[in-house]
Tab-separated table of C-alpha atoms and ligand atoms in Angstrom:
chain	number	residue	atom	x	y	z
A	1	MET	CA	9.066	45.654	-11.493
A	2	ALA	CA	5.923	45.634	-9.362
A	3	LYS	CA	3.509	46.056	-12.248
A	4	SER	CA	5.370	44.655	-15.212
A	5	LYS	CA	3.620	43.529	-18.358
A	6	PHE	CA	4.315	39.979	-17.221
A	7	GLU	CA	2.210	40.275	-14.078
A	8	TYR	CA	-0.924	39.012	-15.801
A	9	VAL	CA	0.445	35.439	-15.799
A	10	ARG	CA	-0.495	35.261	-12.126
A	11	ASP	CA	-4.142	35.243	-13.160
A	12	PHE	CA	-3.611	31.778	-14.611
A	13	GLU	CA	-3.099	30.358	-11.107
A	14	THR	CA	-6.289	28.692	-9.942
A	15	ASP	CA	-7.768	28.979	-6.486
A	16	ASP	CA	-7.454	25.720	-4.558
A	17	ALA	CA	-8.428	26.843	-1.058
A	18	CYS	CA	-9.973	24.050	0.990
A	19	LEU	CA	-13.581	24.562	2.091
A	20	PRO	CA	-13.808	26.309	5.498
A	21	ASN	CA	-14.799	24.401	8.658
A	22	CYS	CA	-13.660	21.032	7.320
A	23	TRP	CA	-11.002	18.695	8.585
A	24	ILE	CA	-8.256	18.577	5.966
A	25	VAL	CA	-6.735	15.144	5.553
A	26	VAL	CA	-3.533	14.603	3.607
A	27	ARG	CA	-2.690	10.960	2.946
A	28	LEU	CA	0.613	9.920	1.457
A	29	ASP	CA	1.642	6.509	0.240
A	30	GLY	CA	4.986	5.047	-0.822
A	31	ARG	CA	5.382	4.698	-4.574
A	32	ASN	CA	5.824	1.089	-5.631
A	33	PHE	CA	6.823	-0.016	-2.136
A	34	HIS	CA	6.216	-3.593	-3.161
A	35	ARG	CA	9.486	-3.310	-5.083
A	36	PHE	CA	11.117	-0.979	-2.537
A	37	ALA	CA	10.471	-3.490	0.271
A	38	GLU	CA	11.876	-6.353	-1.803
A	39	GLN	CA	15.006	-4.443	-2.806
A	40	HIS	CA	15.731	-3.353	0.747
A	41	GLU	CA	14.971	-6.756	2.220
A	42	PHE	CA	12.111	-5.679	4.460
A	43	LYS	CA	11.103	-8.402	6.878
A	44	LYS	CA	7.786	-10.013	5.940
A	45	PRO	CA	5.034	-9.188	6.625
A	46	ASN	CA	6.143	-6.437	9.038
A	47	ASP	CA	9.516	-4.777	9.293
A	48	ASP	CA	9.919	-2.784	12.517
A	49	ARG	CA	12.700	-0.684	11.019
A	50	ALA	CA	10.455	0.414	8.157
A	51	LEU	CA	7.430	1.063	10.376
A	52	HIS	CA	9.420	3.051	12.925
A	53	LEU	CA	11.107	5.084	10.193
A	54	MET	CA	7.663	5.957	8.774
A	55	THR	CA	6.586	7.151	12.220
A	56	LYS	CA	9.773	9.181	12.720
A	57	CYS	CA	9.051	10.951	9.411
A	58	ALA	CA	5.436	11.585	10.469
A	59	GLN	CA	6.652	13.110	13.755
A	60	THR	CA	8.960	15.388	11.792
A	61	VAL	CA	6.051	16.475	9.587
A	62	MET	CA	3.903	17.254	12.635
A	63	GLN	CA	6.686	19.196	14.330
A	64	GLU	CA	7.745	21.186	11.268
A	65	LEU	CA	4.327	22.037	9.835
A	66	GLU	CA	1.417	23.924	11.391
A	67	ASP	CA	-1.964	22.820	12.690
A	68	ILE	CA	-1.751	19.015	12.405
A	69	ALA	CA	-3.914	17.556	15.167
A	70	ILE	CA	-3.514	13.840	14.582
A	71	ALA	CA	-1.736	11.422	12.277
A	72	TYR	CA	-2.410	7.777	11.516
A	73	GLY	CA	-0.030	5.405	9.781
A	74	GLN	CA	0.205	1.797	8.616
A	75	SER	CA	2.225	-0.056	5.975
A	76	ASP	CA	3.688	2.530	3.554
A	77	GLU	CA	1.044	5.194	4.215
A	78	TYR	CA	0.398	8.042	6.661
A	79	SER	CA	-2.627	10.315	7.035
A	80	PHE	CA	-2.302	13.798	8.535
A	81	VAL	CA	-5.351	15.608	9.885
A	82	PHE	CA	-5.221	19.417	9.891
A	83	ARG	CA	-7.481	21.320	12.284
A	84	LYS	CA	-10.817	22.537	10.970
A	85	LYS	CA	-9.953	26.147	11.755
A	86	SER	CA	-6.470	26.092	10.248
A	87	ARG	CA	-5.596	29.237	8.257
A	88	TRP	CA	-2.176	27.914	7.265
A	89	PHE	CA	-1.289	29.071	3.710
A	90	LYS	CA	-4.865	30.322	3.340
A	91	ARG	CA	-5.900	26.640	3.318
A	92	ARG	CA	-4.424	26.115	-0.170
A	93	ALA	CA	-4.626	22.403	-0.940
A	94	SER	CA	-1.464	22.365	-3.047
A	95	LYS	CA	0.572	23.921	-0.215
A	96	PHE	CA	-0.681	21.414	2.340
A	97	MET	CA	-0.083	18.423	0.146
A	98	THR	CA	3.316	19.372	-1.229
A	99	HIS	CA	4.694	20.456	2.145
A	100	VAL	CA	3.561	17.238	3.808
A	101	VAL	CA	4.867	14.945	1.097
A	102	SER	CA	8.205	16.677	0.526
A	103	GLN	CA	8.936	16.998	4.265
A	104	PHE	CA	8.089	13.322	4.710
A	105	ALA	CA	10.171	12.143	1.749
A	106	SER	CA	13.271	14.131	2.696
A	107	SER	CA	12.935	12.887	6.287
A	108	TYR	CA	12.713	9.300	5.035
A	109	VAL	CA	16.086	9.649	3.350
A	110	PHE	CA	17.584	11.775	6.146
A	111	TYR	CA	16.690	9.324	8.937
A	112	TRP	CA	17.096	6.106	6.922
A	113	LYS	CA	20.482	5.203	8.398
A	114	ASP	CA	19.217	5.599	11.976
A	115	TYR	CA	16.783	2.751	11.429
A	116	PHE	CA	18.381	0.579	8.744
A	117	LYS	CA	21.986	0.709	10.055
A	118	ASP	CA	24.010	-1.229	7.491
A	119	GLN	CA	21.219	-1.738	4.944
A	120	GLU	CA	22.143	0.821	2.314
A	121	LEU	CA	19.475	2.997	0.720
A	122	LEU	CA	19.660	1.848	-2.895
A	123	TYR	CA	17.582	4.483	-4.678
A	124	PRO	CA	15.487	7.547	-3.775
A	125	PRO	CA	11.980	6.581	-2.654
A	126	GLY	CA	8.928	8.599	-3.707
A	127	PHE	CA	5.508	9.196	-2.159
A	128	ASP	CA	2.196	10.215	-3.653
A	129	GLY	CA	-0.246	12.486	-1.868
A	130	ARG	CA	-3.942	13.220	-1.896
A	131	ILE	CA	-6.196	15.550	0.008
A	132	VAL	CA	-9.709	14.879	1.306
A	133	LEU	CA	-12.032	17.189	3.256
A	134	TYR	CA	-14.347	15.908	5.959
A	135	PRO	CA	-17.075	18.250	7.226
A	136	SER	CA	-18.110	16.363	10.365
A	137	ASN	CA	-16.294	14.713	13.249
A	138	GLN	CA	-18.163	11.512	12.460
A	139	ASN	CA	-16.842	11.572	8.878
A	140	LEU	CA	-13.301	12.015	10.191
A	141	LYS	CA	-13.745	9.201	12.695
A	142	ASP	CA	-15.064	6.944	9.944
A	143	TYR	CA	-12.148	7.873	7.692
A	144	LEU	CA	-9.640	6.862	10.386
A	145	SER	CA	-11.627	3.689	11.130
A	146	TRP	CA	-11.560	2.869	7.423
A	147	ARG	CA	-7.768	3.131	7.252
A	148	GLN	CA	-7.487	1.072	10.442
A	149	ALA	CA	-9.832	-1.595	9.056
A	150	ASP	CA	-7.598	-1.705	5.955
A	151	CYS	CA	-4.590	-2.249	8.224
A	152	HIS	CA	-6.366	-5.047	10.072
A	153	ILE	CA	-7.582	-6.880	6.955
A	154	ASN	CA	-4.187	-6.698	5.227
A	155	ASN	CA	-2.230	-7.642	8.318
A	156	LEU	CA	-4.379	-10.650	9.128
A	157	TYR	CA	-4.095	-11.868	5.547
A	158	ASN	CA	-0.348	-11.218	5.358
A	159	THR	CA	0.328	-12.864	8.726
A	160	VAL	CA	-1.335	-16.126	7.664
A	161	PHE	CA	0.037	-15.932	4.147
A	162	TRP	CA	3.662	-15.643	5.267
A	163	MET	CA	3.213	-18.347	7.921
A	164	LEU	CA	1.980	-20.724	5.206
A	165	VAL	CA	4.946	-19.809	3.007
A	166	GLN	CA	7.707	-19.541	5.612
A	167	ARG	CA	6.631	-22.261	8.056
A	168	SER	CA	4.613	-24.703	5.980
A	169	GLY	CA	6.685	-24.354	2.830
A	170	LEU	CA	3.772	-23.533	0.542
A	171	THR	CA	4.552	-21.592	-2.618
A	172	PRO	CA	3.017	-18.104	-2.751
A	173	VAL	CA	0.466	-19.378	-5.272
A	174	GLN	CA	-0.457	-22.328	-3.028
A	175	ALA	CA	-0.822	-20.020	-0.023
A	176	GLN	CA	-3.007	-17.673	-2.045
A	177	ASP	CA	-5.229	-20.585	-3.128
A	178	ARG	CA	-5.474	-21.815	0.447
A	179	LEU	CA	-6.710	-18.396	1.612
A	180	GLN	CA	-9.081	-17.846	-1.296
A	181	GLY	CA	-12.574	-17.177	0.060
A	182	THR	CA	-11.630	-17.508	3.741
A	183	LEU	CA	-13.188	-15.185	6.321
A	184	ALA	CA	-11.413	-13.537	9.257
A	185	GLY	CA	-12.496	-16.373	11.564
A	186	ASP	CA	-11.003	-18.977	9.224
A	187	LYS	CA	-7.693	-17.137	9.143
A	188	ASN	CA	-7.616	-16.846	12.932
A	189	GLU	CA	-8.296	-20.585	13.113
A	190	ILE	CA	-5.465	-21.469	10.705
A	191	LEU	CA	-3.069	-19.331	12.759
A	192	PHE	CA	-4.177	-20.935	16.000
A	193	SER	CA	-4.472	-24.584	15.002
A	194	GLU	CA	-1.527	-24.799	12.616
A	195	PHE	CA	0.937	-22.308	14.053
A	196	ASN	CA	-0.162	-21.943	17.660
A	197	ILE	CA	-0.555	-18.197	17.166
A	198	ASN	CA	-3.305	-16.221	18.863
A	199	TYR	CA	-3.727	-13.333	16.449
A	200	ASN	CA	-4.860	-11.042	19.269
A	201	ASN	CA	-1.416	-11.387	20.824
A	202	GLU	CA	0.364	-10.129	17.718
A	203	PRO	CA	1.961	-6.687	18.266
A	204	LEU	CA	-0.605	-3.859	18.383
A	205	MET	CA	1.384	-1.783	15.903
A	206	TYR	CA	1.030	-4.540	13.294
A	207	ARG	CA	-2.672	-5.101	13.924
A	208	LYS	CA	-3.849	-1.517	14.383
A	209	GLY	CA	-1.234	0.849	12.998
A	210	THR	CA	0.114	3.956	14.732
A	211	VAL	CA	-1.624	7.098	15.982
A	212	LEU	CA	0.296	10.271	16.763
A	213	ILE	CA	-1.283	12.982	18.911
A	214	TRP	CA	-0.120	15.993	20.878
A	215	GLN	CA	-0.025	15.735	24.626
A	216	LYS	CA	0.410	18.447	27.246
A	217	VAL	CA	3.240	17.655	29.634
A	218	ASN	CA	4.470	19.537	32.638
A	219	GLU	CA	8.167	20.110	32.656
A	220	VAL	CA	10.025	21.137	35.785
A	221	ILE	CA	13.121	23.192	35.175
A	222	THR	CA	15.439	24.995	37.565
A	223	LYS	CA	15.980	28.652	36.931
A	224	LYS	CA	18.549	30.967	38.467
A	225	ILE	CA	17.000	34.226	39.545
A	226	LYS	CA	18.347	37.267	41.325
A	227	LEU	CA	15.997	38.980	43.745
A	228	PRO	CA	16.246	42.791	43.849
A	229	LYS	CA	17.245	43.074	47.505
A	230	GLU	CA	19.628	40.138	47.583
A	231	THR	CA	23.099	39.901	46.223
A	232	GLU	CA	23.248	36.184	45.485
A	233	GLU	CA	21.423	34.281	42.762
A	234	LYS	CA	18.846	31.762	43.885
A	235	GLU	CA	17.818	28.542	42.175
A	236	VAL	CA	14.074	28.035	41.906
A	237	GLU	CA	12.017	25.304	40.338
A	238	VAL	CA	9.448	26.404	37.791
A	239	THR	CA	6.890	24.255	36.071
A	240	ARG	CA	5.987	25.004	32.511
A	241	SER	CA	3.567	23.163	30.326
A	242	ARG	CA	4.413	22.250	26.753
A	243	THR	CA	3.090	19.918	24.123
A	244	GLN	CA	4.904	16.899	22.861
A	245	LEU	CA	4.094	14.105	20.442
B	301	DGT	P1	1.659	2.072	-5.171
B	301	DGT	O1	1.334	2.554	-3.799
B	301	DGT	O2	0.427	1.924	-5.995
B	301	DGT	O3	2.705	2.871	-5.861
B	301	DGT	O4	2.286	0.582	-5.045
B	301	DGT	P2	2.780	-0.173	-3.745
B	301	DGT	O5	3.618	-1.312	-4.203
B	301	DGT	O6	3.435	0.775	-2.786
B	301	DGT	O7	1.432	-0.748	-3.126
B	301	DGT	P3	0.653	-0.469	-1.778
B	301	DGT	O8	0.926	0.907	-1.259
B	301	DGT	O9	-0.772	-0.794	-2.038
B	301	DGT	O10	1.219	-1.550	-0.780
B	301	DGT	C1	2.289	-1.355	0.069
B	301	DGT	C2	3.426	-2.291	-0.269
B	301	DGT	O11	4.486	-2.044	0.651
B	301	DGT	C3	3.056	-3.753	-0.147
B	301	DGT	O12	3.521	-4.445	-1.293
B	301	DGT	C4	3.825	-4.247	1.061
B	301	DGT	C5	4.939	-3.233	1.209
B	301	DGT	N1	5.241	-3.054	2.637
B	301	DGT	C6	4.833	-2.047	3.444
B	301	DGT	N2	5.283	-2.244	4.709
B	301	DGT	C7	5.999	-3.390	4.675
B	301	DGT	C8	6.731	-4.134	5.661
B	301	DGT	O13	6.823	-3.762	6.855
B	301	DGT	N3	7.338	-5.293	5.261
B	301	DGT	C9	7.265	-5.712	3.963
B	301	DGT	N4	7.878	-6.851	3.625
B	301	DGT	N5	6.589	-5.042	3.012
B	301	DGT	C10	5.974	-3.912	3.377
B	302	MG	MG1	-1.567	1.495	-4.320
B	303	MG	MG1	2.354	2.284	-1.875
B	304	MG	MG1	0.071	1.562	0.669
B	305	MG	MG1	9.818	30.819	-2.505
Protein backbone atom coordinates (compact mmCIF):
# COMPACT_ATOMS: atom_id res chain seq x y z
CA MET A 1 0.00 0.00 0.00
CA ALA A 2 2.92 2.33 -0.67
CA LYS A 3 1.05 4.62 -3.03
CA SER A 4 -2.56 4.23 -2.01
CA LYS A 5 -5.20 6.79 -2.87
CA PHE A 6 -5.08 7.82 0.78
CA GLU A 7 -1.46 8.95 0.64
CA TYR A 8 -2.38 12.52 -0.25
CA VAL A 9 -3.53 13.18 3.34
CA ARG A 10 0.14 13.47 4.28
CA ASP A 11 0.27 16.73 2.35
CA PHE A 12 -1.96 18.28 5.00
CA GLU A 13 0.86 18.00 7.56
CA THR A 14 2.56 21.36 7.93
CA ASP A 15 6.28 21.91 8.17
CA ASP A 16 7.31 23.00 11.67
CA ALA A 17 11.09 22.69 11.44
CA CYS A 18 12.89 25.09 13.77
CA LEU A 19 15.10 27.70 12.11
CA PRO A 20 18.70 26.46 11.67
CA ASN A 21 21.55 27.76 13.86
CA CYS A 22 19.27 28.73 16.74
CA TRP A 23 19.16 27.46 20.28
CA ILE A 24 15.88 25.62 20.73
CA VAL A 25 14.33 26.14 24.14
CA VAL A 26 11.44 24.02 25.36
CA ARG A 27 9.82 25.26 28.56
CA LEU A 28 7.23 23.23 30.40
CA ASP A 29 5.08 24.29 33.30
CA GLY A 30 2.79 22.37 35.65
CA ARG A 31 -0.90 22.82 34.89
CA ASN A 32 -2.76 24.45 37.76
CA PHE A 33 -0.03 23.60 40.26
CA HIS A 34 -1.54 26.10 42.65
CA ARG A 35 -4.25 23.50 43.23
CA PHE A 36 -1.89 20.52 42.83
CA ALA A 37 0.40 21.89 45.56
CA GLU A 38 -2.55 22.49 47.90
CA GLN A 39 -4.03 19.04 47.35
CA HIS A 40 -0.71 17.30 47.92
CA GLU A 41 0.19 19.43 50.91
CA PHE A 42 3.36 20.95 49.48
CA LYS A 43 5.35 22.80 52.11
CA LYS A 44 5.14 26.57 51.69
CA PRO A 45 6.77 28.37 50.01
CA ASN A 46 9.25 25.65 48.99
CA ASP A 47 8.82 21.91 49.17
CA ASP A 48 12.11 20.04 48.73
CA ARG A 49 10.32 16.86 47.71
CA ALA A 50 8.55 18.66 44.87
CA LEU A 51 11.66 20.53 43.72
CA HIS A 52 13.85 17.43 43.77
CA LEU A 53 11.22 15.41 41.92
CA MET A 54 11.11 18.11 39.21
CA THR A 55 14.89 17.86 38.86
CA LYS A 56 14.81 14.05 38.73
CA CYS A 57 12.32 14.29 35.85
CA ALA A 58 14.52 16.86 34.08
CA GLN A 59 17.53 14.53 34.41
CA THR A 60 15.47 11.73 32.88
CA VAL A 61 14.52 14.00 29.97
CA MET A 62 18.16 14.93 29.37
CA GLN A 63 19.31 11.32 29.52
CA GLU A 64 16.55 9.90 27.32
CA LEU A 65 16.41 12.59 24.64
CA GLU A 66 19.13 13.84 22.29
CA ASP A 67 21.12 17.06 22.15
CA ILE A 68 20.01 18.86 25.33
CA ALA A 69 22.93 20.99 26.50
CA ILE A 70 21.50 22.63 29.60
CA ALA A 71 18.32 22.72 31.65
CA TYR A 72 17.06 25.27 34.15
CA GLY A 73 14.24 24.74 36.61
CA GLN A 74 12.34 26.56 39.35
CA SER A 75 8.90 26.21 40.93
CA ASP A 76 6.73 24.05 38.62
CA GLU A 77 8.69 24.83 35.44
CA TYR A 78 11.75 23.54 33.58
CA SER A 79 13.48 24.88 30.47
CA PHE A 80 15.50 22.59 28.19
CA VAL A 81 18.04 24.04 25.77
CA PHE A 82 18.79 21.99 22.65
CA ARG A 83 22.09 22.55 20.84
CA LYS A 84 22.12 24.97 17.93
CA LYS A 85 23.34 22.28 15.55
CA SER A 86 20.88 19.60 16.63
CA ARG A 87 19.41 17.58 13.74
CA TRP A 88 17.19 15.52 16.02
CA PHE A 89 13.85 14.75 14.28
CA LYS A 90 14.84 17.20 11.54
CA ARG A 91 14.37 19.95 14.16
CA ARG A 92 10.57 19.53 14.10
CA ALA A 93 9.14 21.71 16.87
CA SER A 94 6.23 19.39 17.60
CA LYS A 95 8.57 16.42 18.12
CA PHE A 96 10.81 18.35 20.51
CA MET A 97 7.97 19.71 22.55
CA THR A 98 5.87 16.57 22.80
CA HIS A 99 8.82 14.32 23.61
CA VAL A 100 10.04 16.64 26.34
CA VAL A 101 6.65 17.14 27.95
CA SER A 102 5.48 13.52 27.78
CA GLN A 103 8.80 12.14 29.06
CA PHE A 104 8.72 14.66 31.91
CA ALA A 105 5.09 13.97 32.84
CA SER A 106 5.45 10.18 32.85
CA SER A 107 8.64 10.52 34.92
CA TYR A 108 6.80 12.73 37.41
CA VAL A 109 4.29 9.97 38.05
CA PHE A 110 6.88 7.18 37.85
CA TYR A 111 9.24 8.73 40.42
CA TRP A 112 6.58 10.35 42.63
CA LYS A 113 6.75 7.70 45.36
CA ASP A 114 10.55 8.00 45.64
CA TYR A 115 10.18 11.59 46.77
CA PHE A 116 6.75 11.77 48.41
CA LYS A 117 6.92 8.45 50.32
CA ASP A 118 3.52 8.13 51.99
CA GLN A 119 1.88 11.16 50.36
CA GLU A 120 -0.31 9.50 47.76
CA LEU A 121 -0.55 10.91 44.25
CA LEU A 122 -4.21 11.91 44.11
CA TYR A 123 -4.70 12.62 40.41
CA PRO A 124 -2.60 12.69 37.22
CA PRO A 125 -0.70 15.97 36.85
CA GLY A 126 -0.35 17.70 33.47
CA PHE A 127 2.24 20.04 31.97
CA ASP A 128 2.06 22.56 29.18
CA GLY A 129 4.92 23.19 26.79
CA ARG A 130 6.16 25.95 24.54
CA ILE A 131 9.09 26.37 22.22
CA VAL A 132 11.21 29.47 21.66
CA LEU A 133 14.20 29.95 19.34
CA TYR A 134 17.15 32.13 20.28
CA PRO A 135 19.63 33.04 17.53
CA SER A 136 22.48 34.37 19.68
CA ASN A 137 24.28 33.21 22.81
CA GLN A 138 23.44 36.55 24.40
CA ASN A 139 19.72 35.97 23.76
CA LEU A 140 19.97 32.54 25.38
CA LYS A 141 21.86 33.95 28.36
CA ASP A 142 19.23 36.65 28.76
CA TYR A 143 16.45 34.07 28.53
CA LEU A 144 17.99 32.03 31.36
CA SER A 145 18.63 35.21 33.39
CA TRP A 146 14.99 36.16 32.89
CA ARG A 147 13.74 32.85 34.28
CA GLN A 148 16.20 33.14 37.17
CA ALA A 149 15.07 36.70 37.92
CA ASP A 150 11.49 35.37 37.98
CA CYS A 151 12.58 32.73 40.50
CA HIS A 152 14.26 35.36 42.66
CA ILE A 153 11.35 37.82 42.64
CA ASN A 154 8.75 35.13 43.41
CA ASN A 155 10.85 33.46 46.08
CA LEU A 156 11.63 36.68 47.91
CA TYR A 157 7.96 37.63 47.88
CA ASN A 158 6.79 34.16 48.93
CA THR A 159 9.39 33.89 51.70
CA VAL A 160 8.22 37.12 53.35
CA PHE A 161 4.58 36.42 52.64
CA TRP A 162 4.59 33.03 54.36
CA MET A 163 6.64 34.36 57.29
CA LEU A 164 3.99 37.05 57.85
CA VAL A 165 1.24 34.42 57.67
CA GLN A 166 2.89 31.53 59.52
CA ARG A 167 4.93 33.43 62.12
CA SER A 168 3.10 36.71 62.59
CA GLY A 169 -0.38 35.29 62.18
CA LEU A 170 -1.47 37.70 59.46
CA THR A 171 -4.25 36.56 57.15
CA PRO A 172 -3.19 36.11 53.51
CA VAL A 173 -5.04 39.32 52.63
CA GLN A 174 -3.28 41.24 55.43
CA ALA A 175 0.11 39.90 54.32
CA GLN A 176 -0.64 40.88 50.73
CA ASP A 177 -1.58 44.41 51.84
CA ARG A 178 1.57 44.67 53.93
CA LEU A 179 3.73 43.79 50.90
CA GLN A 180 1.85 45.99 48.45
CA GLY A 181 4.30 48.38 46.80
CA THR A 182 7.38 47.16 48.69
CA LEU A 183 10.73 46.89 46.91
CA ALA A 184 13.27 44.08 47.27
CA GLY A 185 15.16 46.07 49.92
CA ASP A 186 11.99 46.50 51.99
CA LYS A 187 11.30 42.78 51.88
CA ASN A 188 14.87 41.96 52.91
CA GLU A 189 14.47 44.40 55.80
CA ILE A 190 11.19 42.84 57.00
CA LEU A 191 12.83 39.40 56.94
CA PHE A 192 15.85 40.63 58.85
CA SER A 193 14.25 42.90 61.44
CA GLU A 194 11.10 40.90 62.14
CA PHE A 195 12.22 37.31 61.61
CA ASN A 196 15.98 37.48 62.00
CA ILE A 197 16.41 35.99 58.53
CA ASN A 198 19.22 37.04 56.23
CA TYR A 199 17.70 36.32 52.84
CA ASN A 200 21.14 35.66 51.34
CA ASN A 201 21.48 32.67 53.66
CA GLU A 202 18.31 31.02 52.37
CA PRO A 203 19.05 27.84 50.38
CA LEU A 204 20.52 28.55 46.92
CA MET A 205 18.04 26.21 45.25
CA TYR A 206 15.15 28.33 46.54
CA ARG A 207 16.73 31.65 45.59
CA LYS A 208 18.25 30.75 42.23
CA GLY A 209 16.66 27.55 40.95
CA THR A 210 18.51 24.56 39.51
CA VAL A 211 20.85 24.23 36.52
CA LEU A 212 21.65 20.87 34.97
CA ILE A 213 24.68 20.48 32.71
CA TRP A 214 26.79 17.65 31.35
CA GLN A 215 30.20 17.10 32.83
CA LYS A 216 33.07 14.94 31.61
CA VAL A 217 34.28 12.56 34.30
CA ASN A 218 37.09 10.08 34.25
CA GLU A 219 36.12 6.66 35.41
CA VAL A 220 38.68 4.06 36.39
CA ILE A 221 37.61 0.50 35.83
CA THR A 222 39.51 -2.76 36.13
CA LYS A 223 39.51 -4.98 33.10
CA LYS A 224 40.65 -8.57 32.80
CA ILE A 225 42.79 -9.09 29.74
CA LYS A 226 44.67 -12.06 28.38
CA LEU A 227 47.98 -11.33 26.70
CA PRO A 228 48.79 -13.50 23.66
CA LYS A 229 51.96 -15.07 25.06
CA GLU A 230 50.71 -15.61 28.59
CA THR A 231 48.35 -18.21 29.87
CA GLU A 232 46.85 -16.33 32.80
CA GLU A 233 44.47 -13.38 32.70
CA LYS A 234 45.77 -10.10 34.04
CA GLU A 235 43.82 -7.32 35.72
CA VAL A 236 44.59 -3.85 34.41
CA GLU A 237 43.19 -0.47 35.27
CA VAL A 238 41.81 1.55 32.39
CA THR A 239 40.54 5.09 32.50
CA ARG A 240 37.65 6.04 30.31
CA SER A 241 35.96 9.38 30.07
CA ARG A 242 32.19 9.70 30.03
CA THR A 243 29.66 12.42 30.54
CA GLN A 244 27.31 12.62 33.45
CA LEU A 245 24.73 15.12 34.64
P1 LIG B 1 -0.88 27.40 35.25
O1 LIG B 1 0.60 27.21 35.16
O2 LIG B 1 -1.30 28.65 34.56
O3 LIG B 1 -1.67 26.22 34.82
O4 LIG B 1 -1.25 27.60 36.82
P2 LIG B 1 -0.35 27.36 38.09
O5 LIG B 1 -1.26 27.30 39.26
O6 LIG B 1 0.54 26.17 37.90
O7 LIG B 1 0.51 28.70 38.18
P3 LIG B 1 2.06 29.00 38.04
O8 LIG B 1 2.75 27.98 37.18
O9 LIG B 1 2.18 30.41 37.60
O10 LIG B 1 2.60 28.91 39.52
C1 LIG B 1 3.11 27.77 40.11
C2 LIG B 1 2.26 27.33 41.28
O11 LIG B 1 2.85 26.16 41.84
C3 LIG B 1 2.18 28.37 42.38
O12 LIG B 1 0.83 28.51 42.79
C4 LIG B 1 2.97 27.78 43.53
C5 LIG B 1 2.99 26.29 43.22
N1 LIG B 1 4.26 25.72 43.67
C6 LIG B 1 5.34 25.42 42.91
N2 LIG B 1 6.35 24.94 43.69
C7 LIG B 1 5.86 24.92 44.95
C8 LIG B 1 6.41 24.52 46.22
O13 LIG B 1 7.57 24.06 46.34
N3 LIG B 1 5.61 24.66 47.32
C9 LIG B 1 4.34 25.14 47.22
N4 LIG B 1 3.61 25.26 48.33
N5 LIG B 1 3.80 25.53 46.05
C10 LIG B 1 4.55 25.42 44.95
MG1 LIG C 1 0.77 30.29 34.59
MG1 LIG D 1 2.03 26.17 36.46
MG1 LIG E 1 4.93 28.06 36.89
MG1 LIG F 1 5.09 5.46 15.68
